[in-house]
């Protein structure tokens, strides 16, 4: 099986403690290569744990998704109200997504994300 590289936006309990844990359990299948969070201590903790270089650590999901595509997949685990904007940015860069619920605030926004993903 090919190892999947992952960008994680939002390093709280879901992003870092739940989803990232798979990289510990199956390192031959998943590698965390870039991280973003508005709290610098979370970024530092994740970078240290997963050996993410400083140039792949970002102060926000927006900053991370402004870069060229850095991974195969993006895990969006930020605040609910940010999901729509960040999912659109990630999809435009060509990331596969793991998107926390709620996907977006309205059916129209959900359909927009679905259409961009397809």
Short mmCIF file of C-alpha atoms in Angstrom, two decimals:
data_model
loop_
_atom_site.label_atom_id
_atom_site.label_comp_id
_atom_site.label_asym_id
_atom_site.label_seq_id
_atom_site.Cartn_x
_atom_site.Cartn_y
_atom_site.Cartn_z
CA UNK A 1 0.00 0.00 0.00
CA UNK A 2 1.22 3.49 -0.87
CA UNK A 3 1.94 5.81 2.05
CA UNK A 4 -0.48 8.77 2.02
CA UNK A 5 0.89 12.18 2.98
CA UNK A 6 -1.41 14.36 5.07
CA UNK A 7 -1.82 18.06 5.84
CA UNK A 8 -3.74 18.73 9.06
CA UNK A 9 -5.54 22.03 9.62
CA UNK A 10 -6.70 22.27 13.22
CA UNK A 11 -4.66 20.51 15.86
CA UNK A 12 -7.17 20.14 18.65
CA UNK A 13 -8.59 16.94 20.03
CA UNK A 14 -9.92 15.68 16.70
CA UNK A 15 -7.09 16.75 14.44
CA UNK A 16 -4.11 15.82 16.55
CA UNK A 17 -5.39 13.41 19.14
CA UNK A 18 -7.84 11.40 17.02
CA UNK A 19 -7.06 11.48 13.30
CA UNK A 20 -3.30 12.02 13.50
CA UNK A 21 -3.01 8.99 15.74
CA UNK A 22 -3.34 6.77 12.67
CA UNK A 23 0.13 7.94 11.62
CA UNK A 24 1.42 6.38 14.86
CA UNK A 25 -0.53 3.16 14.34
CA UNK A 26 0.26 2.72 10.63
CA UNK A 27 3.32 4.80 9.71
CA UNK A 28 3.75 2.85 6.48
CA UNK A 29 0.29 4.03 5.39
CA UNK A 30 0.10 7.65 6.59
CA UNK A 31 2.65 10.40 7.16
CA UNK A 32 1.86 13.89 8.45
CA UNK A 33 3.91 16.33 6.40
CA UNK A 34 2.38 19.73 7.13
CA UNK A 35 0.32 21.23 9.97
CA UNK A 36 -1.60 24.41 10.73
CA UNK A 37 -3.31 25.87 13.78
CA UNK A 38 -3.95 29.34 15.17
CA UNK A 39 -2.35 28.27 18.47
CA UNK A 40 1.45 28.17 18.14
CA UNK A 41 1.91 25.63 20.95
CA UNK A 42 -0.26 23.13 19.09
CA UNK A 43 1.77 23.61 15.92
CA UNK A 44 4.99 23.14 17.89
CA UNK A 45 3.68 20.00 19.58
CA UNK A 46 2.56 18.43 16.30
CA UNK A 47 5.75 19.40 14.49
CA UNK A 48 7.87 17.81 17.17
CA UNK A 49 5.80 14.64 17.38
CA UNK A 50 5.65 14.07 13.61
CA UNK A 51 8.97 15.59 12.56
CA UNK A 52 7.35 18.28 10.45
CA UNK A 53 9.93 20.83 9.27
CA UNK A 54 9.44 24.49 10.20
CA UNK A 55 8.72 25.50 6.60
CA UNK A 56 5.73 23.14 6.65
CA UNK A 57 4.22 24.59 9.84
CA UNK A 58 1.60 27.31 9.48
CA UNK A 59 -0.27 29.73 11.73
CA UNK A 60 -3.58 29.14 9.93
CA UNK A 61 -5.26 26.84 7.45
CA UNK A 62 -5.51 29.77 5.05
CA UNK A 63 -1.75 30.22 5.13
CA UNK A 64 -1.21 26.51 4.52
CA UNK A 65 -3.63 26.37 1.58
CA UNK A 66 -1.99 29.41 -0.03
CA UNK A 67 1.07 27.23 -0.66
CA UNK A 68 1.47 24.80 -3.50
CA UNK A 69 -0.08 21.44 -2.73
CA UNK A 70 2.00 19.92 0.09
CA UNK A 71 0.32 16.53 0.65
CA UNK A 72 -2.03 13.98 -0.87
CA UNK A 73 -4.86 14.66 1.56
CA UNK A 74 -5.98 17.41 3.91
CA UNK A 75 -7.72 16.83 7.21
CA UNK A 76 -9.81 19.89 8.05
CA UNK A 77 -10.43 19.84 11.79
CA UNK A 78 -10.85 23.55 12.48
CA UNK A 79 -13.81 25.48 13.89
CA UNK A 80 -17.14 24.63 12.26
CA UNK A 81 -17.65 28.08 10.75
CA UNK A 82 -14.33 27.78 8.86
CA UNK A 83 -14.95 24.42 7.18
CA UNK A 84 -16.57 25.72 4.00
CA UNK A 85 -13.88 28.28 3.20
CA UNK A 86 -11.03 25.90 3.99
CA UNK A 87 -12.55 22.96 2.14
CA UNK A 88 -12.95 25.08 -0.99
CA UNK A 89 -9.31 26.22 -0.75
CA UNK A 90 -8.06 22.67 -0.26
CA UNK A 91 -10.12 21.28 -3.12
CA UNK A 92 -8.87 24.01 -5.46
CA UNK A 93 -5.32 22.83 -4.70
CA UNK A 94 -6.25 19.23 -5.49
CA UNK A 95 -6.30 17.72 -2.01
CA UNK A 96 -8.45 14.74 -1.10
CA UNK A 97 -10.38 15.69 2.04
CA UNK A 98 -11.30 14.39 5.43
CA UNK A 99 -13.70 17.12 6.47
CA UNK A 100 -15.09 17.34 9.98
CA UNK A 101 -18.81 17.85 10.39
CA UNK A 102 -20.61 20.01 9.85
CA UNK A 103 -19.38 20.30 6.29
CA UNK A 104 -20.85 23.78 5.96
CA UNK A 105 -23.55 26.06 7.32
CA UNK A 106 -26.05 25.61 4.50
CA UNK A 107 -27.18 23.09 1.94
CA UNK A 108 -25.96 25.39 -0.82
CA UNK A 109 -22.44 25.45 0.67
CA UNK A 110 -22.49 21.66 1.07
CA UNK A 111 -23.48 21.27 -2.58
CA UNK A 112 -20.70 23.64 -3.64
CA UNK A 113 -18.14 21.52 -1.78
CA UNK A 114 -19.59 18.34 -3.28
CA UNK A 115 -19.40 19.77 -6.80
CA UNK A 116 -15.81 20.92 -6.34
CA UNK A 117 -14.84 17.53 -4.93
CA UNK A 118 -16.35 15.70 -7.89
#
